[in-house]
Each structure stands twice: as C-alpha cells, then as structure tokens.
Coordinates of C-alpha atoms in Angstrom, one line a residue:
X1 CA 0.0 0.0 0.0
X2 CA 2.7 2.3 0.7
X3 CA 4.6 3.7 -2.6
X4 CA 0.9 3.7 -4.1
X5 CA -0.2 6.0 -1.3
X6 CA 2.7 8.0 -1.5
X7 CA 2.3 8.6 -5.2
X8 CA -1.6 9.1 -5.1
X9 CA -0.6 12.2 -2.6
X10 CA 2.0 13.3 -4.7
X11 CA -0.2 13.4 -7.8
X12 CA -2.5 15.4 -5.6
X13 CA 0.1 17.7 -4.9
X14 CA 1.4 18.1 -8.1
X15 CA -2.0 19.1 -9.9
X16 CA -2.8 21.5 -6.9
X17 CA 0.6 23.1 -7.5
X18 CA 0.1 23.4 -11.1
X19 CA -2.7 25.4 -10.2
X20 CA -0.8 27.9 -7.8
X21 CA -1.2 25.6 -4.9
X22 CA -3.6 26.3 -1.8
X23 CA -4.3 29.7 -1.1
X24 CA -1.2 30.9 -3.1
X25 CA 1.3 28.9 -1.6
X26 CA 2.5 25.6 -2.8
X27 CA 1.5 22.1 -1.4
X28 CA 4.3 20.3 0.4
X29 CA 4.4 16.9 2.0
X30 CA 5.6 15.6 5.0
X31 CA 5.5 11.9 4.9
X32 CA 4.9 9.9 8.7
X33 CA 5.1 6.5 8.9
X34 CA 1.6 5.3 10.0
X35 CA 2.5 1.4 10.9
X36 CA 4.4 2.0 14.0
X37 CA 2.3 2.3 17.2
X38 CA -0.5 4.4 17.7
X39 CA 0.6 6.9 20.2
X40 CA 4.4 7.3 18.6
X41 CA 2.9 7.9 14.8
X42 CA 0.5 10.7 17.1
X43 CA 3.1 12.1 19.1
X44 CA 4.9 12.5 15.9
X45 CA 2.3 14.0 14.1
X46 CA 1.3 16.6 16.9
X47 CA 4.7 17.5 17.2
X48 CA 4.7 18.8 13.2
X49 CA 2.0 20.8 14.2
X50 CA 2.9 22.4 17.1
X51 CA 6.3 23.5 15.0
X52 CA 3.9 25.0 12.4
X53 CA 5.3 22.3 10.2
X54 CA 2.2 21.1 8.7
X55 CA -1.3 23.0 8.4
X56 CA -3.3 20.1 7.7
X57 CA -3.3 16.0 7.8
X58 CA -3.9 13.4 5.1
X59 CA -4.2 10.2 7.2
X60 CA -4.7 6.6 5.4
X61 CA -3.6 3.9 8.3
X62 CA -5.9 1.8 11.0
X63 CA -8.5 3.1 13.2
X64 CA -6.4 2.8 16.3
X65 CA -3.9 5.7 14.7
X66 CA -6.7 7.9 13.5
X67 CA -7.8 8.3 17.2
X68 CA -4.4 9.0 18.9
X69 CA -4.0 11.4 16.3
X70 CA -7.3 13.1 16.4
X71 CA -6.7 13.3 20.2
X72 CA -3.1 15.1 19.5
X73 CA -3.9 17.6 17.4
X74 CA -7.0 18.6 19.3
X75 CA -8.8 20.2 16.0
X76 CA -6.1 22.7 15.8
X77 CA -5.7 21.8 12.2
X78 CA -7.6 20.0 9.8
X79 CA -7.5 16.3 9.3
X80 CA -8.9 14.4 6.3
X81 CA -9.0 10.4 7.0
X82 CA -9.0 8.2 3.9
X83 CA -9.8 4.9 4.8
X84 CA -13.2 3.0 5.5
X85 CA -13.6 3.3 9.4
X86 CA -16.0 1.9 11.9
X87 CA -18.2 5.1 12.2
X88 CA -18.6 7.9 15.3
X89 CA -15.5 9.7 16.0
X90 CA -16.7 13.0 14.8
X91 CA -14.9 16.5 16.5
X92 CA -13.6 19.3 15.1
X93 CA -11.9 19.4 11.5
X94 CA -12.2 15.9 10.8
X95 CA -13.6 14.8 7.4
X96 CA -14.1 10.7 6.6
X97 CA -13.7 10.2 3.2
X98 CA -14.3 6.2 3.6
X99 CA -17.3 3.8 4.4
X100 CA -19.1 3.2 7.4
X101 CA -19.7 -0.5 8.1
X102 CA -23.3 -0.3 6.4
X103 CA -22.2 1.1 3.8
X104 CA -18.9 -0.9 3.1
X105 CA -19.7 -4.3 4.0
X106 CA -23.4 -4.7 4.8
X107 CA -24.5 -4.8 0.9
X108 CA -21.5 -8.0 0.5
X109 CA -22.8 -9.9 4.0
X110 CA -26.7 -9.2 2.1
X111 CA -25.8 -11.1 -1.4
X112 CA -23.3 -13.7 0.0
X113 CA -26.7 -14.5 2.3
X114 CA -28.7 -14.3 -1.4
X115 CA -26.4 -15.5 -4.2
X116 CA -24.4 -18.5 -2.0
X117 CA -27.1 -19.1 0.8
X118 CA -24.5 -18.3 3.3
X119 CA -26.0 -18.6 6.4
X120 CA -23.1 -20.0 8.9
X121 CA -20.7 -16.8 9.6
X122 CA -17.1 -16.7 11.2
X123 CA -16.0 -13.4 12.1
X124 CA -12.5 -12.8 12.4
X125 CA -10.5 -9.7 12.6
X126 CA -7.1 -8.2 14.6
X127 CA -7.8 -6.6 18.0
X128 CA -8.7 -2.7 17.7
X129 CA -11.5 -0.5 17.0
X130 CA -12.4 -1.4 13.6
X131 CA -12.6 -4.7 13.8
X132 CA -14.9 -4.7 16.8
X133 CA -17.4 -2.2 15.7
X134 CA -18.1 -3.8 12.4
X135 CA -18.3 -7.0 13.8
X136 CA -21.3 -5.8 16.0
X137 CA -22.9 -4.2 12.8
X138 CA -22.3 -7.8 10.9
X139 CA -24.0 -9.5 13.8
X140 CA -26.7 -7.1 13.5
X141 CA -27.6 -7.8 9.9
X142 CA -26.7 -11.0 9.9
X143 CA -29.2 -11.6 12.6
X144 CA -32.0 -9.7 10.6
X145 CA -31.4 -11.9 7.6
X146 CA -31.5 -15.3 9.9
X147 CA -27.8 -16.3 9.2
X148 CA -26.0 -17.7 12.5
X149 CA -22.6 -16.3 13.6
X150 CA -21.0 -19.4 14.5
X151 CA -17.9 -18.6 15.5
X152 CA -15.8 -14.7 16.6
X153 CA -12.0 -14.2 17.0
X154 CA -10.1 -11.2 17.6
X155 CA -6.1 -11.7 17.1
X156 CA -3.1 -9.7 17.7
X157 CA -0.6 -8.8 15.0
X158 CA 1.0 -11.8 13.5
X159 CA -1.7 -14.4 14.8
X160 CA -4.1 -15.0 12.4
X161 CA -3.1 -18.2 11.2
X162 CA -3.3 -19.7 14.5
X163 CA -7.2 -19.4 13.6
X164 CA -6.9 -21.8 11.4
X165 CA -8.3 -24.9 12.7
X166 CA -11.0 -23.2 14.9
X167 CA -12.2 -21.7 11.7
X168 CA -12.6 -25.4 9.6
X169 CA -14.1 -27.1 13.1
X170 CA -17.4 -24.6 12.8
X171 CA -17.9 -25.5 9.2
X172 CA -18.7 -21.7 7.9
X173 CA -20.2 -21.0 4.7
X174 CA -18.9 -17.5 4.9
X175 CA -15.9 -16.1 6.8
X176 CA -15.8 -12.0 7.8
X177 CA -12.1 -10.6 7.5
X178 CA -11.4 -7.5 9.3
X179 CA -7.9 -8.6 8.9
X180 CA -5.2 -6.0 8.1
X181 CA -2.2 -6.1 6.5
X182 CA 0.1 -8.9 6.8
X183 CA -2.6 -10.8 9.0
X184 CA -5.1 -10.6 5.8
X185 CA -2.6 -12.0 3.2
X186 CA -1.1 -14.6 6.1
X187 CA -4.4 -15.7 6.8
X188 CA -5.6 -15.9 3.2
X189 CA -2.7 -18.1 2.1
X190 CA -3.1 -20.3 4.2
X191 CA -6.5 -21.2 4.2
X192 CA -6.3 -21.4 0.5
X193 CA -3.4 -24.0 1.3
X194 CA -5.4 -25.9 3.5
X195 CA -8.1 -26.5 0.9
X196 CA -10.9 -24.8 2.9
X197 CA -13.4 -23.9 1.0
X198 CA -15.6 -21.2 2.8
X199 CA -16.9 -18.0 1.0
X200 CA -14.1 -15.2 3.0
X201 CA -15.7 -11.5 2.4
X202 CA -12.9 -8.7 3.5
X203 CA -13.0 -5.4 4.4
X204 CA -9.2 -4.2 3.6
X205 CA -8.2 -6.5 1.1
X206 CA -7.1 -4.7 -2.3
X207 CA -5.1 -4.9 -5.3
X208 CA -1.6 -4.9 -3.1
X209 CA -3.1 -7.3 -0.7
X210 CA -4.5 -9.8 -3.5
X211 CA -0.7 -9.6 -5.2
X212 CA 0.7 -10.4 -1.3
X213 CA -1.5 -13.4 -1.3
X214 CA 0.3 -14.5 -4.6
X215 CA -3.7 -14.1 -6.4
X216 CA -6.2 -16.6 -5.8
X217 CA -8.0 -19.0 -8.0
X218 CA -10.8 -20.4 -5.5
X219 CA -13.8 -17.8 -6.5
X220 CA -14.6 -17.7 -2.9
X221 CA -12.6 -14.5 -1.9
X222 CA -14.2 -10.9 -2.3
X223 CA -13.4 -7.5 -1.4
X224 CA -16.0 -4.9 -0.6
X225 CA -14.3 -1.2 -1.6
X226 CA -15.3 2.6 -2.8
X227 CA -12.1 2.1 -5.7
X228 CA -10.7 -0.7 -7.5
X229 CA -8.2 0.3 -10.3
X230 CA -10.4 -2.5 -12.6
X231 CA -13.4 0.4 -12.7
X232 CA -14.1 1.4 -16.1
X233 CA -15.6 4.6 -15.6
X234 CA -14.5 7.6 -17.1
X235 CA -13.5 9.3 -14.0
X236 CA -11.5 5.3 -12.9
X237 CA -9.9 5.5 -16.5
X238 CA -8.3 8.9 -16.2
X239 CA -7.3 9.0 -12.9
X240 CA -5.2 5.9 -14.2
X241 CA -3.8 7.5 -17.1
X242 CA -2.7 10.8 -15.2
X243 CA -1.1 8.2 -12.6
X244 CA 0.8 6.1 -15.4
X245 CA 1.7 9.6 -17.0
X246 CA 3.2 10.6 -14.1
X247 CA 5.0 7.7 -12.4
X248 CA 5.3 5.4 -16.0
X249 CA 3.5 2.2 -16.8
X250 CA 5.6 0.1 -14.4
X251 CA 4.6 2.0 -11.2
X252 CA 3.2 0.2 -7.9
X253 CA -0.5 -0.9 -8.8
X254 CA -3.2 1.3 -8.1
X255 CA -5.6 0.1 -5.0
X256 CA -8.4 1.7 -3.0
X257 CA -5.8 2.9 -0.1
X258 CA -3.1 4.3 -2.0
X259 CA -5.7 6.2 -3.7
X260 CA -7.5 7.6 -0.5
X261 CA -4.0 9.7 -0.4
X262 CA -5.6 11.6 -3.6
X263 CA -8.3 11.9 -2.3
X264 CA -7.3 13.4 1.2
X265 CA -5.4 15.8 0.0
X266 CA -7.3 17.2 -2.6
X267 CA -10.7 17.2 0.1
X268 CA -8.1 19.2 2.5
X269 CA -7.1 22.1 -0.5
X270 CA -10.9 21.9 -2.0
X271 CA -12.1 22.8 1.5
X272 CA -9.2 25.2 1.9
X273 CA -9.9 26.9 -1.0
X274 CA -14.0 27.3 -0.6
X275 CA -13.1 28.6 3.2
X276 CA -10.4 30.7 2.0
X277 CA -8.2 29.7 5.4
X278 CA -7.1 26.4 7.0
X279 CA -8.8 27.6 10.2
X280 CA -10.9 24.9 11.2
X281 CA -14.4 26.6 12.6
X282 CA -14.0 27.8 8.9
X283 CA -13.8 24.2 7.3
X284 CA -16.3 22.8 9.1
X285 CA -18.5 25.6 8.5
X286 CA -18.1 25.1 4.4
X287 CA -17.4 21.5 4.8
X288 CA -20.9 20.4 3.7
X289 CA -21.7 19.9 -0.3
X290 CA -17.6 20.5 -0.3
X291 CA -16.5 18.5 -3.7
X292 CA -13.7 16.5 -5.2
X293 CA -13.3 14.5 -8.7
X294 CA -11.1 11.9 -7.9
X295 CA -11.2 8.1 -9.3
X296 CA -14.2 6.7 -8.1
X297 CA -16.2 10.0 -9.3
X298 CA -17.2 13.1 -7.5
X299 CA -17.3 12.7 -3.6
X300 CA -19.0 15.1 -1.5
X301 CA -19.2 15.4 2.2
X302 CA -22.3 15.8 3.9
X303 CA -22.0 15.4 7.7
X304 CA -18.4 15.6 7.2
X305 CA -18.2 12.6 5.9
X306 CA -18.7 11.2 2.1
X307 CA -21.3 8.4 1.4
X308 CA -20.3 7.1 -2.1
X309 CA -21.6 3.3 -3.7
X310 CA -19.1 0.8 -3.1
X311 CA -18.3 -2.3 -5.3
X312 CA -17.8 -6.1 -5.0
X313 CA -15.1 -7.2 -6.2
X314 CA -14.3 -11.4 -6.8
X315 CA -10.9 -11.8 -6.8
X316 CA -10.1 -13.6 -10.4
X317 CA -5.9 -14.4 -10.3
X318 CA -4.5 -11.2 -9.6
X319 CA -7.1 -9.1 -10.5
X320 CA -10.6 -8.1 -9.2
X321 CA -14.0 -8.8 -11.4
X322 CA -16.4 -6.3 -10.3
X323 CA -19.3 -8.5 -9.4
X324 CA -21.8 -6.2 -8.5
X325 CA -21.7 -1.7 -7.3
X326 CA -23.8 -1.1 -4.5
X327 CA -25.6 2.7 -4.1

C-alpha cells in the first residue's frame, strides 16, 4: 500500500501546484510513517504541528492511529481520514472520506446470504477499533437476515493463522475478515493452502493485498471497496492514465488505499480553497456539499463525511472482477 499511497498524494500535490497551490502557496508533503504504534505515529504527528510544520493532515492507516491522532492535534488543524472506518468519532476538523460498516460491508454480507445461501458466519478480525465495531454491525444484519454467527476471533498482530483450525471445526459457509495487512494476506494463504473452502468477504483486502497473497483461484474470496483500479468509468480510467503519465506504466499498482491519499489531500485544499483559510471553525462551516473529482467519481461530504456506492469485487488471479456496485 505504501509507494501507491505515496504517489496518489503526490499526484494530488502536483496538480494542486500546477494550479498555484492552496491559497497561493504551494503544497508540500511531509510523509509519517503510520504502521508503528499508535501513540508514537500521534506524538509525531502533533509534534509537526505544534512547530507549524504542517497545516493540515492526510491520514490513510488503522482506526487505532486515527484516534491517537485526532486526540493530538485537538482540531487545531484540519484532518482528512481516507480509509473505511467503523463510524462515530466525529470532533472538530475531521472529514471521513471512507465507508461506514453499512455502507462498506453490509450490501456484500446481504448477497453472500442471497447469491451462495450463506447462512453459517465466522467473524475474524485483529484486536482494535475497527474490527470490533463492524463485527457488532455484521452481527446485527446478519441476525435480521436469519444467518448464524457461528464462531468470533479477535487476534493480535501476526496471529491470524493460529485461527486456522478453529475456523474449519465450525464449518462456515462464509468467513468475515477485518484482517489487516500482513494478517489478511497470512491468513488468506493459508486457508487457500489448506483447501478450505468457505466463501471469505474482507474489508481491507485490495489490489496490493491480492498480489501479497500471490492471487487466488478459489472464486470464494471478495473485497467490498469505494475504488478498484479494474473500474471502467471515465472518472477510474483517467485518474489511471494521469497516474501512469506521471509515475510510467511500471509504477506500484493502483488500489483503494493508496488512492484515498488523492483523495485526502485534494478534500483538505478543495475545502481550503472554498473557506479561504485552513482555520478549522472555517472548514467545518463550508465542509458540507464540499466537492472533489477523484477516481471513483465526485465525492462530496455531507455530515463531514462522504457516502459514495461501493463495489464487490471477486478476486479472479491477480485481479478483481467487479461483481456487483452497490448505491
């Protein structure tokens, strides 16, 4: 995820700049490693602004880190958070660009129960925020539709394929991943390798995370996202030539996190620009029908916070097929 997320910000840099920057001045970034623990990326990152080093924050990392941070800075400067999240959290000059758990995931867990008849769910996820809130929406729907949750785990870093053999013993037809990272490909490896056959639905798995896996020929594993770099809309197809143009044909894959960068940044200057400060009473007070064009479309926020459709994608080899879009 990484040099894609790096790249998407720098392409939204570089076309703000081309247009004179944000408020006259030109766009900068200060890069912050968000994979260490929580409270050091925060401390960090409230450090940088108390210098006066940054003016605002483009965040695409777990749920865990967006709170530390949002705590840290106190809403003394704006902060645009890319990723889907697990809902709440609202304060002061912070703008969600990603899903909520009904939005991102509920419309998958609905046809897997229609289109495979899967009514025996294991939830498994690693042990933060995320994770647990969307597990208690899951529950929720999957209750309403008469499925079964027959089995929950919540692991730390780097034990997900301990899971392995409680998973097969409760027979699921359908397994809920809010896996990250190298627990999501770890896990997803090896219950391919073991032959398991169980339909898995994930909720951070993209293109970078499918190639990790080494690709997968089972049918049974899908991705529930706002972006995949297979969308063939016009607003998809550009963004993916301006991103080849920029960084050449052989550049790290595009993928619905890397791309959140893009759209982080450009939400921070569009809302910048329509304020005519950084000053966050002043975002939040034009932050409503605030627009970007970006890959998947025009995004607006409403609430501070965008609802977009999201899409279903199978994973076919290396590569998503699009199954189904959900409004």
């Amino acid at each position: 995820m990484g040099p894609c997320a790096i790249n998407c910000a720098v392409l939204a840099a570089d076309e703000l700049n081309a247009r004179a920057g944000v408020l006259g001045r030109p766009v900068e970034l200060v890069l912050v490693d968000g994979g260490r623990p929580a409270r050091r990326v925060a401390a960090e990152v409230a450090e940088l602004v108390g210098s006066g080093t940054v003016q605002a924050v483009a965040g695409s990392h777990a749920s865990d880190v967006r709170v530390e941070i949002v705590s840290a800075i106190a809403g003394r400067v704006p902060f645009a958070y890319a990723p889907p999240y697990e809902g709440g959290g609202h304060a002061p000059g912070v703008y969600f660009l990603g899903e909520t758990p009904g939005r991102q995931l509920a419309p998958g867990i609905e046809w897997l129960v229609d289109t495979r008849r899967a009514r025996r769910w294991f939830l498994v996820g690693n042990d933060y925020i995320w994770p647990r809130l969307v597990h208690a929406s899951a529950r929720r729907r999957l209750r309403a539709r008469g499925a079964q949750v027959v089995g929950e785990s919540f692991v730390r870093y780097g034990e997900a394929t301990r899971l392995l053999d409680r998973v097969a013993d409760t027979r699921p037809d359908a397994i809920l991943l809010t896996l990250i990272g190298s627990d999501l490909m770890a896990f997803n490896r090896a219950y391919a390798a073991a032959g398991l056959g169980a339909a898995r639905l994930c909720g951070a798995l993209e293109e970078h995370g499918l190639l990790g896996i080494g690709g997968d020929g089972t049918g049974e594993l899908y991705a529930s996202m706002g972006y995949f770099r297979d969308l063939t809309t016009d607003a998809g197809l550009d963004f993916a030539e301006r991103y080849a143009a920029r960084f050449g044909r052989d550049a790290p894959m595009l993928n619905a996190h890397g791309h959140g960068c893009y759209e982080a940044v450009a939400m921070l200057a569009a809302l910048a620009e329509r304020a005519g400060t950084l000053a966050v009473p002043a975002l939040d007070a034009v932050a409503d029908g605030t627009t970007v064009a970006s890959a998947r479309g025009t995004i607006t926020l409403r609430g501070r916070q965008v609802r977009h459709p999201v899409h279903l994608g199978r994973a076919d080899g290396l590569d998503f097929f699009l199954e189904k879009p959900f409004l």
